[in-house]
PDB file of C-alpha atoms in Angstrom:
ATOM      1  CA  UNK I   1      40.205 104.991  35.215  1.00 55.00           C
ATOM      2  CA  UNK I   2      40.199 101.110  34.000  1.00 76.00           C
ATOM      3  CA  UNK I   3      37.210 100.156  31.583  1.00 86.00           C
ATOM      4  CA  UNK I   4      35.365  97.403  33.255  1.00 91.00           C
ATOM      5  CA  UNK I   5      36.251  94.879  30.843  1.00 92.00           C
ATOM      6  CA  UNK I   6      33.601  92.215  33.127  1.00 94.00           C
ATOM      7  CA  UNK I   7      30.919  94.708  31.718  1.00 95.00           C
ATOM      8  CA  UNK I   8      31.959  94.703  27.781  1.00 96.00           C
ATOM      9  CA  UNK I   9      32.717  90.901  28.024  1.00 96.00           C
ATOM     10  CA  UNK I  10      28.852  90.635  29.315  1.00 97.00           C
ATOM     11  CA  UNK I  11      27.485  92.731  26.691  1.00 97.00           C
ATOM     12  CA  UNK I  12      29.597  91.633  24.018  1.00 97.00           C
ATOM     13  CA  UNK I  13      28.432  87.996  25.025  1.00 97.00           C
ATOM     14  CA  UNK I  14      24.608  89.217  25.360  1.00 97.00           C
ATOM     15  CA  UNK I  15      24.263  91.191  22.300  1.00 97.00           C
ATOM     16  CA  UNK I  16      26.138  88.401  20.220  1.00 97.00           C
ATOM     17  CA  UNK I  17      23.222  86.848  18.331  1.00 96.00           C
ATOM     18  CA  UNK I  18      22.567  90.589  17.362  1.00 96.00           C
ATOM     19  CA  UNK I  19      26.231  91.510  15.594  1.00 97.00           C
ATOM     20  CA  UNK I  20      29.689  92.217  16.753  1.00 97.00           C
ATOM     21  CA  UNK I  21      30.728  94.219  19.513  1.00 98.00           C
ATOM     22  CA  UNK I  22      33.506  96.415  19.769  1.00 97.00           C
ATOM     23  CA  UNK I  23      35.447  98.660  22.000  1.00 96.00           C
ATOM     24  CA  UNK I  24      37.083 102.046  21.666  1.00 95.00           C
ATOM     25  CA  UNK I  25      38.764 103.561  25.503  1.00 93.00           C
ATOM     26  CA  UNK I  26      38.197 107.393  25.158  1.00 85.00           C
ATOM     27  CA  UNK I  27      37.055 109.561  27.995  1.00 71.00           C
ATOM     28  CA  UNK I  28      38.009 107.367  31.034  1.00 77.00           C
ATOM     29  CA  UNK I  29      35.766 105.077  29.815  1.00 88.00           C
ATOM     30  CA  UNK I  30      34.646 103.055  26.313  1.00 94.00           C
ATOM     31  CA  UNK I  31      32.540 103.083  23.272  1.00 95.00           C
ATOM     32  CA  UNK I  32      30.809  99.902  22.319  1.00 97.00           C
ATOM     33  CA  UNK I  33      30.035  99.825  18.470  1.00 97.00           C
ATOM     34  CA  UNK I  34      27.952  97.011  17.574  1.00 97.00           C
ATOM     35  CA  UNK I  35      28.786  96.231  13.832  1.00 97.00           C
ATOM     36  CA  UNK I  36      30.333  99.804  13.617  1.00 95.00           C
ATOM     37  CA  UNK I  37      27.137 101.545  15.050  1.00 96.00           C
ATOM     38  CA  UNK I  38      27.944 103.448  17.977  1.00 96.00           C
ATOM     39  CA  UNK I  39      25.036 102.045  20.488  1.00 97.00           C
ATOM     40  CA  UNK I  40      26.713 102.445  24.000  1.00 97.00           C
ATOM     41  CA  UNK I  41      29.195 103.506  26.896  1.00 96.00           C
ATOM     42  CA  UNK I  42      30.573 102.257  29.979  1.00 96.00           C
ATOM     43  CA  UNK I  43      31.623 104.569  31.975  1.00 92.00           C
ATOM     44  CA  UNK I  44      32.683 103.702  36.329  1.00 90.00           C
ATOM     45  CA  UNK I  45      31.222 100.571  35.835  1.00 92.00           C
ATOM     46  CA  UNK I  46      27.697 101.376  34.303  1.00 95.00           C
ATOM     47  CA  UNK I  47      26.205 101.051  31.285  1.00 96.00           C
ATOM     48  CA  UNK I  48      24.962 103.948  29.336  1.00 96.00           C
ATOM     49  CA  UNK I  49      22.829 102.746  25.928  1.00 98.00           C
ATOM     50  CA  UNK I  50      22.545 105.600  23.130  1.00 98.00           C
ATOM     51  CA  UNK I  51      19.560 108.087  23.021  1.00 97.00           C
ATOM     52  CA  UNK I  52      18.066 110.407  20.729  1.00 97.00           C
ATOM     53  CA  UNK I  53      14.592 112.752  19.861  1.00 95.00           C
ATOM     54  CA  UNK I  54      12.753 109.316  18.774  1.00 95.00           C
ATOM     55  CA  UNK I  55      13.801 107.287  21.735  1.00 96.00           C
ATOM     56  CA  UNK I  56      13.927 109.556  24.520  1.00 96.00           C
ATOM     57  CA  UNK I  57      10.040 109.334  24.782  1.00 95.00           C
ATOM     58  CA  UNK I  58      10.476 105.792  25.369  1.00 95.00           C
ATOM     59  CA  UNK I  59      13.044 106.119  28.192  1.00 95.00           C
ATOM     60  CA  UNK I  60      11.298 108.951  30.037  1.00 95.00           C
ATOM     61  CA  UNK I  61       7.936 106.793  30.207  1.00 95.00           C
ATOM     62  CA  UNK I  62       9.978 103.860  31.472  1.00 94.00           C
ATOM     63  CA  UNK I  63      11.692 106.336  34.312  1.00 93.00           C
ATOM     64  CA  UNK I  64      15.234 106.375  32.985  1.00 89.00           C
ATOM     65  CA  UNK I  65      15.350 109.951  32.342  1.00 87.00           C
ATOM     66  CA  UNK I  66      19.259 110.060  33.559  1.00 89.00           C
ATOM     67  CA  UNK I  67      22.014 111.405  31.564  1.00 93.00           C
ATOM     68  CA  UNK I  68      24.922 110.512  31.355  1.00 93.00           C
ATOM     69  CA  UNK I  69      27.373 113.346  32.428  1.00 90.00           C
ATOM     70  CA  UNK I  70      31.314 114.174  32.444  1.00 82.00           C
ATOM     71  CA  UNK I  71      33.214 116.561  34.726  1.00 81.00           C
ATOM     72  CA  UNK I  72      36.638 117.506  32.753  1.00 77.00           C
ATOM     73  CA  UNK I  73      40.152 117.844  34.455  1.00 82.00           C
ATOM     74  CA  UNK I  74      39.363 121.842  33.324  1.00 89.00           C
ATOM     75  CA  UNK I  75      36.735 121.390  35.480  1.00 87.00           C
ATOM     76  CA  UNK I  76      34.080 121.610  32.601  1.00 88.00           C
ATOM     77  CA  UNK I  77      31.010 119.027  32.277  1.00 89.00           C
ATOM     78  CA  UNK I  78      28.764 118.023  29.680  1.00 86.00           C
ATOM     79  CA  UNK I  79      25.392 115.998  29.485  1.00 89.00           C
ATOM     80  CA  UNK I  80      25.660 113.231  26.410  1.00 92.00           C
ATOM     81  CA  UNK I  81      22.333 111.347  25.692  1.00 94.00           C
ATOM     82  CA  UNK I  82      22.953 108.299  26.899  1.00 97.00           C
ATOM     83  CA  UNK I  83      20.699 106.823  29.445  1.00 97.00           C
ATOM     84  CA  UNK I  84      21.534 104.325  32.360  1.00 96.00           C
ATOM     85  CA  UNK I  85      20.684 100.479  31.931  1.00 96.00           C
ATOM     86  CA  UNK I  86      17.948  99.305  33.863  1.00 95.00           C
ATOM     87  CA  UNK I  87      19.453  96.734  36.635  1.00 94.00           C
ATOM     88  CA  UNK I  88      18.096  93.910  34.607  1.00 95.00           C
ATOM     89  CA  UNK I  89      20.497  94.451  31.877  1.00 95.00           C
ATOM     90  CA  UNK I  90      23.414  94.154  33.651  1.00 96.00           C
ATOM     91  CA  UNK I  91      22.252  90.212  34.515  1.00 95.00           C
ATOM     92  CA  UNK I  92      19.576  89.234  32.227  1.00 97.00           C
ATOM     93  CA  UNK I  93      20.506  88.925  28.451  1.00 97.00           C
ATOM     94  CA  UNK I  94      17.224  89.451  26.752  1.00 97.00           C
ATOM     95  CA  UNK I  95      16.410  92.466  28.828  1.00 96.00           C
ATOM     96  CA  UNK I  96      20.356  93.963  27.617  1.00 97.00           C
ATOM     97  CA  UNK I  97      19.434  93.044  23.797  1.00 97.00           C
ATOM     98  CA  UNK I  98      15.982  94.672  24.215  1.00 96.00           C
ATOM     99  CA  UNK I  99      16.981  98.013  25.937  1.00 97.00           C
ATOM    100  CA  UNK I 100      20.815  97.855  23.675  1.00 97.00           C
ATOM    101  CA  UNK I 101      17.905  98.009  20.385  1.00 97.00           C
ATOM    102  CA  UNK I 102      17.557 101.482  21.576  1.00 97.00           C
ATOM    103  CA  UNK I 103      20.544 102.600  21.450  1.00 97.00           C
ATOM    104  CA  UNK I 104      21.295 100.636  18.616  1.00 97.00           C
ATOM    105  CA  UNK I 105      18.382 102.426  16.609  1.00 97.00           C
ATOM    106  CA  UNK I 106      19.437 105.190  17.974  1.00 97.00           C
ATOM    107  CA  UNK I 107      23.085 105.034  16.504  1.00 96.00           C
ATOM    108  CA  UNK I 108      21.939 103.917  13.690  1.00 96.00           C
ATOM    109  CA  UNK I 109      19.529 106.906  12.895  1.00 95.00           C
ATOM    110  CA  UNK I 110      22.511 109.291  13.759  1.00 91.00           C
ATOM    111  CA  UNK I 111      24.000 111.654  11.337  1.00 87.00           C
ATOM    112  CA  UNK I 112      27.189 109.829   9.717  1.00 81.00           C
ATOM    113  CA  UNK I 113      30.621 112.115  10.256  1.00 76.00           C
ATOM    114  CA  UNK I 114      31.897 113.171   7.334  1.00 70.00           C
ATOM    115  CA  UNK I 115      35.698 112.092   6.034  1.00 69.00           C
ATOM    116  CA  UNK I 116      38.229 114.330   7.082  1.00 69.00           C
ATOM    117  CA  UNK I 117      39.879 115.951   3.716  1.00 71.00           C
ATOM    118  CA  UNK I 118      43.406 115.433   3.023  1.00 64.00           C
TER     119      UNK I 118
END
């Protein structure tokens, strides 16, 4: 499945006053990083900003209590906390930046992988 580039080139324009977005295609879809943070995905076209414990309080009051989820060619799925943009984001570049702080807080409050040894 393509990556809707439209979508990254939007929030990569929005979110441009904030840092540097980048992309990385894995699971028929991409990870946005802003500045290295992992804060998003887009996945069939929609936007999917990062949640966690803190945050999901937040989301769930303003009615985005969607996951995203993943169906596997072995047939296995899996629920990731990500939530769906709110419509607005997708057209309105304030309401991106303030729902992409989210998952941006959100990434950045993650535990940080450890190297892999040699």
């Amino acid at each position: 499945m393509a990556v809707d580039e439209g979508l990254v080139a939007w929030v990569t324009e929005a979110l441009e006053p904030v840092g540097t977005v980048t992309m990385r295609r894995m699971m028929g879809g991409a990870t946005l990083y802003l500045d290295g943070t992992i804060f998003a995905i887009v996945h069939d076209g929609e936007l999917w900003f990062k949640a966690d414990e803190e945050s999901n309080a937040i989301w769930d009051e303003a009615g985005y209590s969607e996951r995203f989820s993943v169906t596997f060619s072995t047939g296995m799925s899996d629920t990731m906390n990500y939530r769906r943009a709110p419509s607005d984001a997708y057209d309105d570049a304030d309401a991106l930046r303030e729902w992409a702080a989210l998952g941006i807080a959100a990434g950045q409050r993650a535990p940080k992988k450890k190297p892999k040894k040699s």
